[in-house]
Amino acid sequence: MTTDNSKHQQRQQKLKEKVDSRIAAATDDKGLLLVITGNGKGKSTAGFGVVTRAVGHGMTAAVVQFIKGQWECGERNLLKQHGVDFHVMASGFTWETQNRDEDIKHAESAWQAAKQWLADPSIEVVLLDELTYMLTYKYLDLNQVIAALEQRPEHQHVVITGRACHRRIIEMADTVSEVQSIKHAFDAGIRVQRGVDW
Ligand code: ATP
Ligand code: MG
């Protein structure tokens, strides 16, 4: 037992030294570009989690929701009460989408809001929820989106969520997480649940 304990202590000490030295070496501050992509559940939840975290520190934030405009959204109800600005795409783009020209019009008007916030140094965190689909469907111009991200204020953090994020956005991002689906209640015939799914 004692040998186990002293081995454990040695291992922990080594680990602590490693982690401490990495923490000491990471001294830079900058506005981060975060991407949360993949097929699993939790991308938008995580994006709103970042916004909530920032707001909890008294920071300013703005959110553009590129789909599901007509849906209620618990985070939106809450965060609006805490001064977070929202732009919700007029006709929620979904798999039901039929009219491409209409969708493009709405995507572009949502993008105008995004562009304005990406140029505003008083906004510290911008969440672009479900932006990836606008690029997959070519509703927005990739180069324009990249340019706006590159030119944003130096200390502004941006979170992009959505499945199948474009490779060029992944390349320019600082932190990229892929949420993998292991199982989902929907596959067992359970419909979306208030407070968990929206
Ligand atoms: P959430 O908003 O819950 O964080 P998400 O942003 O990761 O989910 P989306 O692709 O935006 O996922 O899908 C939104 C809706 O679809 C949510 O109601 C979510 O529960 C559901 N969903 C997410 N992943 C899956 C999946 N793998 N299978 C079925 N439904 C899913
Ligand atoms: Mg989502």
PDB file of C-alpha atoms and ligand atoms in Angstrom:
ATOM      1  CA  MET A   1       0.000   0.000   0.000  1.00  0.00           C
ATOM      2  CA  THR A   2       2.685   2.487   1.021  1.00  0.00           C
ATOM      3  CA  THR A   3       4.680   1.765  -2.130  1.00  0.00           C
ATOM      4  CA  ASP A   4       1.526   2.333  -4.165  1.00  0.00           C
ATOM      5  CA  ASN A   5       1.032   5.614  -2.401  1.00  0.00           C
ATOM      6  CA  SER A   6       4.599   6.804  -2.889  1.00  0.00           C
ATOM      7  CA  LYS A   7       4.493   5.762  -6.578  1.00  0.00           C
ATOM      8  CA  HIS A   8       1.277   7.699  -6.951  1.00  0.00           C
ATOM      9  CA  GLN A   9       2.853  10.711  -5.271  1.00  0.00           C
ATOM     10  CA  GLN A  10       5.876  10.559  -7.574  1.00  0.00           C
ATOM     11  CA  ARG A  11       3.666  10.348 -10.649  1.00  0.00           C
ATOM     12  CA  GLN A  12       1.513  13.233  -9.455  1.00  0.00           C
ATOM     13  CA  GLN A  13       4.596  15.331  -8.690  1.00  0.00           C
ATOM     14  CA  LYS A  14       5.910  14.733 -12.240  1.00  0.00           C
ATOM     15  CA  LEU A  15       2.529  15.588 -13.710  1.00  0.00           C
ATOM     16  CA  LYS A  16       2.295  18.732 -11.595  1.00  0.00           C
ATOM     17  CA  GLU A  17       5.734  19.880 -12.787  1.00  0.00           C
ATOM     18  CA  LYS A  18       4.734  19.294 -16.398  1.00  0.00           C
ATOM     19  CA  VAL A  19       1.416  21.123 -16.087  1.00  0.00           C
ATOM     20  CA  ASP A  20       2.956  23.973 -14.059  1.00  0.00           C
ATOM     21  CA  SER A  21       5.648  24.542 -16.651  1.00  0.00           C
ATOM     22  CA  ARG A  22       3.059  24.579 -19.455  1.00  0.00           C
ATOM     23  CA  ILE A  23       0.919  27.045 -17.518  1.00  0.00           C
ATOM     24  CA  ALA A  24       3.978  29.241 -16.922  1.00  0.00           C
ATOM     25  CA  ALA A  25       4.846  29.141 -20.629  1.00  0.00           C
ATOM     26  CA  ALA A  26       1.351  30.169 -21.765  1.00  0.00           C
ATOM     27  CA  THR A  27       1.446  33.907 -21.214  1.00  0.00           C
ATOM     28  CA  ASP A  28      -0.250  35.343 -24.295  1.00  0.00           C
ATOM     29  CA  ASP A  29      -3.645  37.044 -24.356  1.00  0.00           C
ATOM     30  CA  LYS A  30      -5.678  37.329 -27.510  1.00  0.00           C
ATOM     31  CA  GLY A  31      -9.189  37.171 -28.828  1.00  0.00           C
ATOM     32  CA  LEU A  32      -9.834  33.516 -29.583  1.00  0.00           C
ATOM     33  CA  LEU A  33     -11.695  31.896 -32.416  1.00  0.00           C
ATOM     34  CA  LEU A  34     -13.436  28.787 -31.102  1.00  0.00           C
ATOM     35  CA  VAL A  35     -15.139  26.224 -33.294  1.00  0.00           C
ATOM     36  CA  ILE A  36     -17.505  23.615 -31.901  1.00  0.00           C
ATOM     37  CA  THR A  37     -18.446  21.163 -34.614  1.00  0.00           C
ATOM     38  CA  GLY A  38     -19.359  17.489 -35.106  1.00  0.00           C
ATOM     39  CA  ASN A  39     -22.529  15.400 -35.164  1.00  0.00           C
ATOM     40  CA  GLY A  40     -23.099  15.039 -31.427  1.00  0.00           C
ATOM     41  CA  LYS A  41     -25.377  17.082 -29.219  1.00  0.00           C
ATOM     42  CA  GLY A  42     -23.887  19.966 -27.275  1.00  0.00           C
ATOM     43  CA  LYS A  43     -22.493  22.456 -29.790  1.00  0.00           C
ATOM     44  CA  SER A  44     -24.949  25.295 -29.277  1.00  0.00           C
ATOM     45  CA  THR A  45     -25.175  24.527 -25.571  1.00  0.00           C
ATOM     46  CA  ALA A  46     -21.403  24.949 -25.340  1.00  0.00           C
ATOM     47  CA  GLY A  47     -21.480  28.163 -27.385  1.00  0.00           C
ATOM     48  CA  PHE A  48     -24.114  29.630 -25.082  1.00  0.00           C
ATOM     49  CA  GLY A  49     -22.067  28.358 -22.160  1.00  0.00           C
ATOM     50  CA  VAL A  50     -19.165  30.551 -23.253  1.00  0.00           C
ATOM     51  CA  VAL A  51     -21.468  33.568 -23.587  1.00  0.00           C
ATOM     52  CA  THR A  52     -22.949  32.892 -20.132  1.00  0.00           C
ATOM     53  CA  ARG A  53     -19.483  32.553 -18.644  1.00  0.00           C
ATOM     54  CA  ALA A  54     -18.383  35.857 -20.174  1.00  0.00           C
ATOM     55  CA  VAL A  55     -21.543  37.655 -19.059  1.00  0.00           C
ATOM     56  CA  GLY A  56     -20.909  36.311 -15.559  1.00  0.00           C
ATOM     57  CA  HIS A  57     -17.647  38.239 -15.633  1.00  0.00           C
ATOM     58  CA  GLY A  58     -19.455  41.418 -16.643  1.00  0.00           C
ATOM     59  CA  MET A  59     -18.308  41.119 -20.268  1.00  0.00           C
ATOM     60  CA  THR A  60     -20.354  42.185 -23.280  1.00  0.00           C
ATOM     61  CA  ALA A  61     -21.638  39.647 -25.796  1.00  0.00           C
ATOM     62  CA  ALA A  62     -23.783  39.363 -28.910  1.00  0.00           C
ATOM     63  CA  VAL A  63     -25.343  36.336 -30.583  1.00  0.00           C
ATOM     64  CA  VAL A  64     -26.421  35.645 -34.148  1.00  0.00           C
ATOM     65  CA  GLN A  65     -28.569  32.538 -34.601  1.00  0.00           C
ATOM     66  CA  PHE A  66     -28.339  31.421 -38.194  1.00  0.00           C
ATOM     67  CA  ILE A  67     -31.101  28.841 -37.932  1.00  0.00           C
ATOM     68  CA  LYS A  68     -34.112  27.889 -35.896  1.00  0.00           C
ATOM     69  CA  GLY A  69     -35.298  31.505 -35.791  1.00  0.00           C
ATOM     70  CA  GLN A  70     -38.874  30.534 -35.079  1.00  0.00           C
ATOM     71  CA  TRP A  71     -37.929  28.257 -32.215  1.00  0.00           C
ATOM     72  CA  GLU A  72     -38.014  29.320 -28.640  1.00  0.00           C
ATOM     73  CA  CYS A  73     -34.641  29.181 -26.982  1.00  0.00           C
ATOM     74  CA  GLY A  74     -34.054  29.120 -23.217  1.00  0.00           C
ATOM     75  CA  GLU A  75     -30.631  30.722 -23.401  1.00  0.00           C
ATOM     76  CA  ARG A  76     -31.990  33.601 -25.480  1.00  0.00           C
ATOM     77  CA  ASN A  77     -34.735  34.281 -22.910  1.00  0.00           C
ATOM     78  CA  LEU A  78     -32.136  34.374 -20.157  1.00  0.00           C
ATOM     79  CA  LEU A  79     -29.264  36.181 -21.850  1.00  0.00           C
ATOM     80  CA  LYS A  80     -31.456  38.950 -23.272  1.00  0.00           C
ATOM     81  CA  GLN A  81     -32.314  39.843 -19.688  1.00  0.00           C
ATOM     82  CA  HIS A  82     -28.579  40.265 -19.105  1.00  0.00           C
ATOM     83  CA  GLY A  83     -28.012  42.728 -21.911  1.00  0.00           C
ATOM     84  CA  VAL A  84     -26.861  40.292 -24.611  1.00  0.00           C
ATOM     85  CA  ASP A  85     -27.864  41.439 -28.092  1.00  0.00           C
ATOM     86  CA  PHE A  86     -29.443  38.867 -30.378  1.00  0.00           C
ATOM     87  CA  HIS A  87     -30.095  38.666 -34.078  1.00  0.00           C
ATOM     88  CA  VAL A  88     -32.221  35.709 -35.062  1.00  0.00           C
ATOM     89  CA  MET A  89     -32.398  34.782 -38.705  1.00  0.00           C
ATOM     90  CA  ALA A  90     -35.866  35.733 -39.917  1.00  0.00           C
ATOM     91  CA  SER A  91     -37.040  32.516 -41.479  1.00  0.00           C
ATOM     92  CA  GLY A  92     -35.295  29.783 -39.548  1.00  0.00           C
ATOM     93  CA  PHE A  93     -33.341  27.800 -42.068  1.00  0.00           C
ATOM     94  CA  THR A  94     -34.058  24.109 -41.507  1.00  0.00           C
ATOM     95  CA  TRP A  95     -34.106  20.874 -43.448  1.00  0.00           C
ATOM     96  CA  GLU A  96     -37.603  22.022 -44.497  1.00  0.00           C
ATOM     97  CA  THR A  97     -36.105  24.851 -46.492  1.00  0.00           C
ATOM     98  CA  GLN A  98     -37.646  25.191 -49.937  1.00  0.00           C
ATOM     99  CA  ASN A  99     -36.908  28.645 -51.186  1.00  0.00           C
ATOM    100  CA  ARG A 100     -33.190  29.177 -51.687  1.00  0.00           C
ATOM    101  CA  ASP A 101     -33.459  32.829 -52.718  1.00  0.00           C
ATOM    102  CA  GLU A 102     -35.489  33.679 -49.605  1.00  0.00           C
ATOM    103  CA  ASP A 103     -32.981  31.815 -47.412  1.00  0.00           C
ATOM    104  CA  ILE A 104     -30.046  33.683 -48.941  1.00  0.00           C
ATOM    105  CA  LYS A 105     -31.770  36.992 -48.296  1.00  0.00           C
ATOM    106  CA  HIS A 106     -32.295  36.098 -44.639  1.00  0.00           C
ATOM    107  CA  ALA A 107     -28.768  34.711 -44.279  1.00  0.00           C
ATOM    108  CA  GLU A 108     -27.342  37.930 -45.655  1.00  0.00           C
ATOM    109  CA  SER A 109     -29.349  40.092 -43.331  1.00  0.00           C
ATOM    110  CA  ALA A 110     -28.220  37.980 -40.340  1.00  0.00           C
ATOM    111  CA  TRP A 111     -24.671  38.307 -41.632  1.00  0.00           C
ATOM    112  CA  GLN A 112     -24.998  42.123 -41.623  1.00  0.00           C
ATOM    113  CA  ALA A 113     -25.643  41.947 -37.867  1.00  0.00           C
ATOM    114  CA  ALA A 114     -22.707  39.584 -37.417  1.00  0.00           C
ATOM    115  CA  LYS A 115     -20.408  41.822 -39.464  1.00  0.00           C
ATOM    116  CA  GLN A 116     -21.359  44.858 -37.429  1.00  0.00           C
ATOM    117  CA  TRP A 117     -20.570  43.098 -34.142  1.00  0.00           C
ATOM    118  CA  LEU A 118     -17.343  41.645 -35.546  1.00  0.00           C
ATOM    119  CA  ALA A 119     -16.234  45.222 -36.210  1.00  0.00           C
ATOM    120  CA  ASP A 120     -17.274  46.549 -32.793  1.00  0.00           C
ATOM    121  CA  PRO A 121     -14.523  46.564 -30.152  1.00  0.00           C
ATOM    122  CA  SER A 122     -17.087  47.136 -27.396  1.00  0.00           C
ATOM    123  CA  ILE A 123     -18.426  43.586 -27.949  1.00  0.00           C
ATOM    124  CA  GLU A 124     -16.096  41.146 -26.230  1.00  0.00           C
ATOM    125  CA  VAL A 125     -17.698  37.843 -27.251  1.00  0.00           C
ATOM    126  CA  VAL A 126     -19.620  37.038 -30.438  1.00  0.00           C
ATOM    127  CA  LEU A 127     -21.454  33.739 -30.859  1.00  0.00           C
ATOM    128  CA  LEU A 128     -22.255  32.757 -34.445  1.00  0.00           C
ATOM    129  CA  ASP A 129     -24.559  29.832 -33.767  1.00  0.00           C
ATOM    130  CA  GLU A 130     -25.059  27.436 -36.709  1.00  0.00           C
ATOM    131  CA  LEU A 131     -22.955  29.593 -39.030  1.00  0.00           C
ATOM    132  CA  THR A 132     -21.381  26.510 -40.621  1.00  0.00           C
ATOM    133  CA  TYR A 133     -24.550  25.670 -42.581  1.00  0.00           C
ATOM    134  CA  MET A 134     -24.537  29.072 -44.277  1.00  0.00           C
ATOM    135  CA  LEU A 135     -21.140  28.180 -45.719  1.00  0.00           C
ATOM    136  CA  THR A 136     -22.002  24.571 -46.564  1.00  0.00           C
ATOM    137  CA  TYR A 137     -25.041  25.753 -48.518  1.00  0.00           C
ATOM    138  CA  LYS A 138     -23.062  28.673 -49.969  1.00  0.00           C
ATOM    139  CA  TYR A 139     -25.638  31.137 -48.631  1.00  0.00           C
ATOM    140  CA  LEU A 140     -22.750  33.322 -47.480  1.00  0.00           C
ATOM    141  CA  ASP A 141     -19.436  33.985 -49.152  1.00  0.00           C
ATOM    142  CA  LEU A 142     -16.639  32.124 -47.347  1.00  0.00           C
ATOM    143  CA  ASN A 143     -14.003  34.751 -48.163  1.00  0.00           C
ATOM    144  CA  GLN A 144     -16.165  37.513 -46.755  1.00  0.00           C
ATOM    145  CA  VAL A 145     -16.710  35.580 -43.537  1.00  0.00           C
ATOM    146  CA  ILE A 146     -12.985  34.862 -43.201  1.00  0.00           C
ATOM    147  CA  ALA A 147     -12.087  38.503 -43.848  1.00  0.00           C
ATOM    148  CA  ALA A 148     -14.511  39.729 -41.169  1.00  0.00           C
ATOM    149  CA  LEU A 149     -13.091  37.215 -38.671  1.00  0.00           C
ATOM    150  CA  GLU A 150      -9.509  38.205 -39.490  1.00  0.00           C
ATOM    151  CA  GLN A 151     -10.198  41.913 -39.218  1.00  0.00           C
ATOM    152  CA  ARG A 152     -12.135  41.772 -35.960  1.00  0.00           C
ATOM    153  CA  PRO A 153     -10.865  43.619 -32.861  1.00  0.00           C
ATOM    154  CA  GLU A 154      -7.764  41.947 -31.456  1.00  0.00           C
ATOM    155  CA  HIS A 155      -9.279  41.003 -28.100  1.00  0.00           C
ATOM    156  CA  GLN A 156     -12.693  39.892 -29.303  1.00  0.00           C
ATOM    157  CA  HIS A 157     -13.558  36.219 -28.814  1.00  0.00           C
ATOM    158  CA  VAL A 158     -15.721  34.475 -31.406  1.00  0.00           C
ATOM    159  CA  VAL A 159     -17.480  31.123 -31.132  1.00  0.00           C
ATOM    160  CA  ILE A 160     -18.752  29.343 -34.245  1.00  0.00           C
ATOM    161  CA  THR A 161     -21.001  26.307 -33.937  1.00  0.00           C
ATOM    162  CA  GLY A 162     -22.519  23.845 -36.388  1.00  0.00           C
ATOM    163  CA  ARG A 163     -21.842  20.552 -38.100  1.00  0.00           C
ATOM    164  CA  ALA A 164     -19.229  20.074 -40.818  1.00  0.00           C
ATOM    165  CA  CYS A 165     -17.309  23.296 -40.278  1.00  0.00           C
ATOM    166  CA  HIS A 166     -15.394  24.418 -43.371  1.00  0.00           C
ATOM    167  CA  ARG A 167     -11.740  23.398 -43.382  1.00  0.00           C
ATOM    168  CA  ARG A 168     -10.502  26.977 -43.801  1.00  0.00           C
ATOM    169  CA  ILE A 169     -12.362  28.150 -40.700  1.00  0.00           C
ATOM    170  CA  ILE A 170     -10.948  25.191 -38.760  1.00  0.00           C
ATOM    171  CA  GLU A 171      -7.458  26.124 -39.938  1.00  0.00           C
ATOM    172  CA  MET A 172      -7.745  29.703 -38.753  1.00  0.00           C
ATOM    173  CA  ALA A 173      -9.390  28.818 -35.408  1.00  0.00           C
ATOM    174  CA  ASP A 174      -7.421  28.719 -32.152  1.00  0.00           C
ATOM    175  CA  THR A 175      -9.493  26.043 -30.449  1.00  0.00           C
ATOM    176  CA  VAL A 176     -11.578  23.432 -32.246  1.00  0.00           C
ATOM    177  CA  SER A 177     -13.716  20.788 -30.576  1.00  0.00           C
ATOM    178  CA  GLU A 178     -15.608  18.035 -32.294  1.00  0.00           C
ATOM    179  CA  VAL A 179     -18.649  16.720 -30.450  1.00  0.00           C
ATOM    180  CA  GLN A 180     -19.115  13.082 -31.313  1.00  0.00           C
ATOM    181  CA  SER A 181     -22.499  11.380 -31.061  1.00  0.00           C
ATOM    182  CA  ILE A 182     -22.417   8.154 -29.109  1.00  0.00           C
ATOM    183  CA  LYS A 183     -26.160   7.968 -28.685  1.00  0.00           C
ATOM    184  CA  HIS A 184     -29.077  10.370 -28.771  1.00  0.00           C
ATOM    185  CA  ALA A 185     -32.514  10.086 -27.191  1.00  0.00           C
ATOM    186  CA  PHE A 186     -34.117  11.111 -30.491  1.00  0.00           C
ATOM    187  CA  ASP A 187     -33.074   7.785 -32.008  1.00  0.00           C
ATOM    188  CA  ALA A 188     -35.103   6.053 -29.292  1.00  0.00           C
ATOM    189  CA  GLY A 189     -38.180   7.982 -30.372  1.00  0.00           C
ATOM    190  CA  ILE A 190     -37.993  10.699 -27.718  1.00  0.00           C
ATOM    191  CA  ARG A 191     -38.869  14.148 -28.986  1.00  0.00           C
ATOM    192  CA  VAL A 192     -36.949  17.346 -28.144  1.00  0.00           C
ATOM    193  CA  GLN A 193     -37.295  18.232 -24.484  1.00  0.00           C
ATOM    194  CA  ARG A 194     -37.735  21.771 -23.174  1.00  0.00           C
ATOM    195  CA  GLY A 195     -34.813  22.888 -21.050  1.00  0.00           C
ATOM    196  CA  VAL A 196     -32.530  20.237 -22.502  1.00  0.00           C
ATOM    197  CA  ASP A 197     -32.846  20.535 -26.267  1.00  0.00           C
ATOM    198  CA  TRP A 198     -34.111  24.131 -26.534  1.00  0.00           C
TER     199      TRP A 198
HETATM  200  P1  ATP B   1     -27.681  21.610 -28.617  1.00  0.00           P
HETATM  201  O1  ATP B   1     -28.421  22.826 -29.093  1.00  0.00           O
HETATM  202  O2  ATP B   1     -28.568  20.729 -27.798  1.00  0.00           O
HETATM  203  O3  ATP B   1     -26.366  21.918 -27.984  1.00  0.00           O
HETATM  204  P2  ATP B   1     -26.332  21.014 -31.044  1.00  0.00           P
HETATM  205  O4  ATP B   1     -26.188  22.460 -31.237  1.00  0.00           O
HETATM  206  O5  ATP B   1     -25.083  20.214 -30.804  1.00  0.00           O
HETATM  207  O6  ATP B   1     -27.382  20.722 -29.886  1.00  0.00           O
HETATM  208  P3  ATP B   1     -27.705  20.846 -33.570  1.00  0.00           P
HETATM  209  O7  ATP B   1     -27.134  20.104 -34.719  1.00  0.00           O
HETATM  210  O8  ATP B   1     -27.690  22.336 -33.618  1.00  0.00           O
HETATM  211  O9  ATP B   1     -27.035  20.289 -32.245  1.00  0.00           O
HETATM  212  O10 ATP B   1     -29.163  20.305 -33.371  1.00  0.00           O
HETATM  213  C1  ATP B   1     -30.114  20.952 -32.618  1.00  0.00           C
HETATM  214  C2  ATP B   1     -31.180  19.991 -32.125  1.00  0.00           C
HETATM  215  O11 ATP B   1     -30.982  18.689 -32.616  1.00  0.00           O
HETATM  216  C3  ATP B   1     -31.185  19.856 -30.614  1.00  0.00           C
HETATM  217  O12 ATP B   1     -32.505  19.756 -30.195  1.00  0.00           O
HETATM  218  C4  ATP B   1     -30.438  18.590 -30.352  1.00  0.00           C
HETATM  219  O13 ATP B   1     -30.865  17.925 -29.177  1.00  0.00           O
HETATM  220  C5  ATP B   1     -30.746  17.768 -31.565  1.00  0.00           C
HETATM  221  N1  ATP B   1     -29.582  16.904 -31.873  1.00  0.00           N
HETATM  222  C6  ATP B   1     -28.287  17.208 -31.728  1.00  0.00           C
HETATM  223  N2  ATP B   1     -27.492  16.167 -32.055  1.00  0.00           N
HETATM  224  C7  ATP B   1     -28.323  15.174 -32.428  1.00  0.00           C
HETATM  225  C8  ATP B   1     -28.138  13.819 -32.875  1.00  0.00           C
HETATM  226  N3  ATP B   1     -26.914  13.294 -33.010  1.00  0.00           N
HETATM  227  N4  ATP B   1     -29.248  13.101 -33.190  1.00  0.00           N
HETATM  228  C9  ATP B   1     -30.468  13.631 -33.062  1.00  0.00           C
HETATM  229  N5  ATP B   1     -30.721  14.895 -32.658  1.00  0.00           N
HETATM  230  C10 ATP B   1     -29.666  15.661 -32.330  1.00  0.00           C
HETATM  231 MG    MG B   2     -26.815  23.809 -32.538  1.00  0.00          MG
END
